[in-house]
Structure formats: C-alpha cells, structure tokens
Short mmCIF file of C-alpha atoms in Angstrom, two decimals:
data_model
loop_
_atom_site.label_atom_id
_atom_site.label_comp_id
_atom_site.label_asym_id
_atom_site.label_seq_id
_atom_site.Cartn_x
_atom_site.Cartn_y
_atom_site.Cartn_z
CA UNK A 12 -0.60 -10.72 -13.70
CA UNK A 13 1.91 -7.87 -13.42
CA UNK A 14 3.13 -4.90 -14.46
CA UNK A 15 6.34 -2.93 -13.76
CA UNK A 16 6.44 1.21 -13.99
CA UNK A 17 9.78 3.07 -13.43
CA UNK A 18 9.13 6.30 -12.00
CA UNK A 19 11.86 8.94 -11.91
CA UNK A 20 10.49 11.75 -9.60
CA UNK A 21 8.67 11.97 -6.61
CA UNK A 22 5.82 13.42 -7.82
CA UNK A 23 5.41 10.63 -10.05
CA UNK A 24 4.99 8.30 -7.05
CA UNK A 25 2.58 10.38 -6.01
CA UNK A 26 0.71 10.88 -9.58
CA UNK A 27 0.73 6.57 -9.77
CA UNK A 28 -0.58 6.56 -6.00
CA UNK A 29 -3.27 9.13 -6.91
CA UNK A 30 -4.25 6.72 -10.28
CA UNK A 31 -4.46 3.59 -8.30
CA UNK A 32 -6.51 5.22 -6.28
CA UNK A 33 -9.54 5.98 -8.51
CA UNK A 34 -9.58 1.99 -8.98
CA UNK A 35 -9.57 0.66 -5.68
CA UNK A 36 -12.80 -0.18 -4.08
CA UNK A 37 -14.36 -0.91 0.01
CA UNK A 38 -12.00 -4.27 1.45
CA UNK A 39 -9.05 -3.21 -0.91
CA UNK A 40 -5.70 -4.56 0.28
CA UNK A 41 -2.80 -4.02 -0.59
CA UNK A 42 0.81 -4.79 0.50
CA UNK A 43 3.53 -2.50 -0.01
CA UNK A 44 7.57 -3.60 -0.29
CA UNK A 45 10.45 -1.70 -0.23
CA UNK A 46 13.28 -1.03 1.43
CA UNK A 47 13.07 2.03 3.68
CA UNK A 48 13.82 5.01 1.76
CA UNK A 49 12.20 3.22 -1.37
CA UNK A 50 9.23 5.44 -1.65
CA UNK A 51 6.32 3.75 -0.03
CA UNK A 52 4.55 6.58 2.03
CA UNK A 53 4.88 8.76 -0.89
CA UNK A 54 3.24 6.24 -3.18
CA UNK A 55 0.54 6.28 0.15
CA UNK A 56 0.52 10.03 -0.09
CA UNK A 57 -0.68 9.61 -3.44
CA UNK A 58 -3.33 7.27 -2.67
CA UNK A 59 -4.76 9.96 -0.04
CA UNK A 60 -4.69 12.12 -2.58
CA UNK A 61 -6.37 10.17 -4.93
CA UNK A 62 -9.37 9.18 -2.31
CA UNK A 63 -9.54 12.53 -1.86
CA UNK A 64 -8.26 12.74 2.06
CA UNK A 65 -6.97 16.20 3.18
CA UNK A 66 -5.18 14.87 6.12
CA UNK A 67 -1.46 15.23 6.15
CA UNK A 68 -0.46 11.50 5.53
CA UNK A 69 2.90 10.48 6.63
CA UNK A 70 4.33 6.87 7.56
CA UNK A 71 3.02 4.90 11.05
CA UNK A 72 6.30 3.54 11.93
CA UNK A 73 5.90 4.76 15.67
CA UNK A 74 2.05 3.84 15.94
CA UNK A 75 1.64 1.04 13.75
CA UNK A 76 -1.99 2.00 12.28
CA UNK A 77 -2.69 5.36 10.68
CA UNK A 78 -6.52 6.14 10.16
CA UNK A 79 -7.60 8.37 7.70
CA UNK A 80 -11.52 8.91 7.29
CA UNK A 81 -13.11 9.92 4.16
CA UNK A 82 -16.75 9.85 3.18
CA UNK A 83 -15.98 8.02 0.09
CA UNK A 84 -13.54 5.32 1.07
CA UNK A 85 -11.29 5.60 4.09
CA UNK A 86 -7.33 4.89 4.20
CA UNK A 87 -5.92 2.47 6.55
CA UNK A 88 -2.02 2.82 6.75
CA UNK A 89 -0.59 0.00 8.90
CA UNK A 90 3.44 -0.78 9.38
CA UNK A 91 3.84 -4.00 10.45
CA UNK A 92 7.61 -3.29 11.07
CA UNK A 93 7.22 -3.13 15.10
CA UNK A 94 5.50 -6.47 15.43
CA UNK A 95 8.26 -8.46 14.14
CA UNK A 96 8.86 -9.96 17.52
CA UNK A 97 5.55 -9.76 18.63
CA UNK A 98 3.74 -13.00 20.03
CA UNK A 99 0.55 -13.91 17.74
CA UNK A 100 -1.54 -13.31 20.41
CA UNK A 101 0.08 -9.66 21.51
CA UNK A 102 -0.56 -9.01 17.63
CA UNK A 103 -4.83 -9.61 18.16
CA UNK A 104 -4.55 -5.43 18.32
CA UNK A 105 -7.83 -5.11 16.04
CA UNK A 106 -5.82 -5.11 12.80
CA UNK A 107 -8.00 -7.51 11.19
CA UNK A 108 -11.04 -5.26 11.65
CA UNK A 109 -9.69 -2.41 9.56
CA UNK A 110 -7.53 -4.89 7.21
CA UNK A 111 -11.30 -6.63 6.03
CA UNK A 112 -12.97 -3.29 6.84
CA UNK A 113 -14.85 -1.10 4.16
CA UNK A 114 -11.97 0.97 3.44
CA UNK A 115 -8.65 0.54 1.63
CA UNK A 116 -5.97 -0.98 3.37
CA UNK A 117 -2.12 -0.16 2.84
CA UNK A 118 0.14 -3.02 4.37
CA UNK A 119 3.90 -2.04 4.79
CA UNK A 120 5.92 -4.88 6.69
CA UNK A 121 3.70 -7.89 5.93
CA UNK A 122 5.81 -10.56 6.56
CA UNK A 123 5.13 -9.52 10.50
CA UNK A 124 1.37 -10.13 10.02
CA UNK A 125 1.24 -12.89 7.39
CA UNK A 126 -1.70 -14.15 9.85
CA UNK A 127 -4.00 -11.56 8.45
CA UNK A 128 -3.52 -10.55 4.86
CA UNK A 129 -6.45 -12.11 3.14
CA UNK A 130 -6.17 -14.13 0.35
CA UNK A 131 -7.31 -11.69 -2.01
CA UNK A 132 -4.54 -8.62 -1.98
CA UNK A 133 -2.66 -6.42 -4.40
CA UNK A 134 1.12 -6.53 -4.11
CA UNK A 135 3.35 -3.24 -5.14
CA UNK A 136 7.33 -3.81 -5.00
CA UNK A 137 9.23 -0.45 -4.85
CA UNK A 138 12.63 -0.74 -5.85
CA UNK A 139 15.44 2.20 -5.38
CA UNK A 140 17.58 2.55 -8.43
CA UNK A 141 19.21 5.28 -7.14
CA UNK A 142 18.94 9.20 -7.52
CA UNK A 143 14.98 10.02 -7.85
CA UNK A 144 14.46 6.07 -9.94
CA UNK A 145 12.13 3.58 -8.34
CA UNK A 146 10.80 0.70 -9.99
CA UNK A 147 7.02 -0.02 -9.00
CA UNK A 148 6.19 -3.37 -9.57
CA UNK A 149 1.95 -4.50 -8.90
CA UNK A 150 0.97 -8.08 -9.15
CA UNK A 151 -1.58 -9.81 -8.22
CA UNK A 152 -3.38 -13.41 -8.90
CA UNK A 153 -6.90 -12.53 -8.14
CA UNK A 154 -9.56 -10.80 -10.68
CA UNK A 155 -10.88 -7.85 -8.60
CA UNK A 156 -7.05 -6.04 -9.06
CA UNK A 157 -6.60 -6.81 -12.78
CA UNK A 158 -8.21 -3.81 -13.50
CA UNK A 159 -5.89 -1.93 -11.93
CA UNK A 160 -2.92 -3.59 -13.88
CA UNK A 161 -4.53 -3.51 -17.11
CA UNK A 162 -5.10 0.37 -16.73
CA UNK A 163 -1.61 0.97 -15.52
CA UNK A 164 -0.51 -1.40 -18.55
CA UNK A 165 -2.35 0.98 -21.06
CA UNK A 166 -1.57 4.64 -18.68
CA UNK A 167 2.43 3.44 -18.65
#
C-alpha cells in the first residue's frame, strides 16, 4: 500500500510530519529516503512537533543517534550515513535497543544498518523536484501503518 503527497513548502513538510505523527504508536519505525537536501529532518521536525517534543530537533549526521524524550512517546533520530564502512560488529552500538524500543524510530541511511530494521517498518521516499517541491512517497506492506496511508489518502 502507498500513497504519494507533493508538498510545495517547507512548512508543509512539517504540517505532514506533525499528521503522521498523531498516528504512530510505541515500536514505530520508520525509514526515511532522500537525497540530502530532500527534506528529511524537516519532515522529522514535524514529527517532534507532532509528539509534542520541545527540543530543538535538527539532523544526527555527526552523532549518529539523536534522543528526544517525551512523556507520551519519545523520538529516536538515527543517520545511518557514518556506518557505511563500519564492520557489523563495530555497528553492535545499542541501535537495536532504541530501534525496537517504546518510542518512534526515524531511520535515515538504512541501507548501512539493513541488519536491524525489523520486518515491520514504514517507508517515506522524499523526492526534490526542485524550488520548494518534494514528493513524499509512504509505503508499507504490513497492517499496523495502513492507517497512516489511508488517512493521508483521505487528508491529501
């Protein structure tokens, strides 16, 4: 199942992050695409937002995992990008704790950490079509995240 949104502003991003966010529930995954530049901390930005975290969010290229706590669901901000050439073993850094944690996990970078995205996930594509255009594609193949693209189906 899938569903494709065009956004043509920032705050857009941010106003689809801050939607999705009122779906997701405790051991949410998701993995997030784009090239850099494509808009994938702001769409995180609006996922804070959305859980309600007051924190400044901004993107964990330099320390891999960003943790934001919340007392309703926490935020779990992880770039991958780093650990490209990174041994399996020099990768056991704890990520799989806070990936199958009780909080919501965003996944930039995946491919670098295929070894622990769970089977069950949420994929969002962002795609720069120049000027302020992205196109935000979620799919997924498993039941707890068709929610999430029916109501963005029916909110487009």
């Amino acid at each position: 199942m899938f569903v494709e949104i065009i956004s043509d502003s920032k705050e857009k991003t941010l106003k689809i992050g801050n939607f999705v966010a009122k779906k997701l529930f405790p051991g949410s995954v998701i993995t997030l695409t784009g090239d850099l530049g494509a808009g994938k901390t702001t769409f995180t930005k609006g996922v804070g937002e959305g859980l309600g975290i007051k924190d400044e969010i901004n993107s964990p290229t330099f320390n891999i995992l960003k943790c934001y706590f919340n007392p309703t669901l926490n935020l779990y901000h992880i770039d991958a990008y780093r650990l490209e050439d990174v041994s399996s073993e020099g990768k056991n850094i704890g990520l799989e704790e806070v990936i199958e944690g009780d909080g919501v996990a965003l996944i930039e970078w995946t491919m670098f950490i295929k070894e622990f995205i769970p089977t069950s996930h949420l994929n969002i594509e962002i795609k720069n079509l120049g000027e302020n255009m992205r196109k935000i594609t979620f799919s997924s193949e498993f039941s707890e995240y068709f929610d999430i693209i029916e109501s963005l189906k029916e909110a487009k």
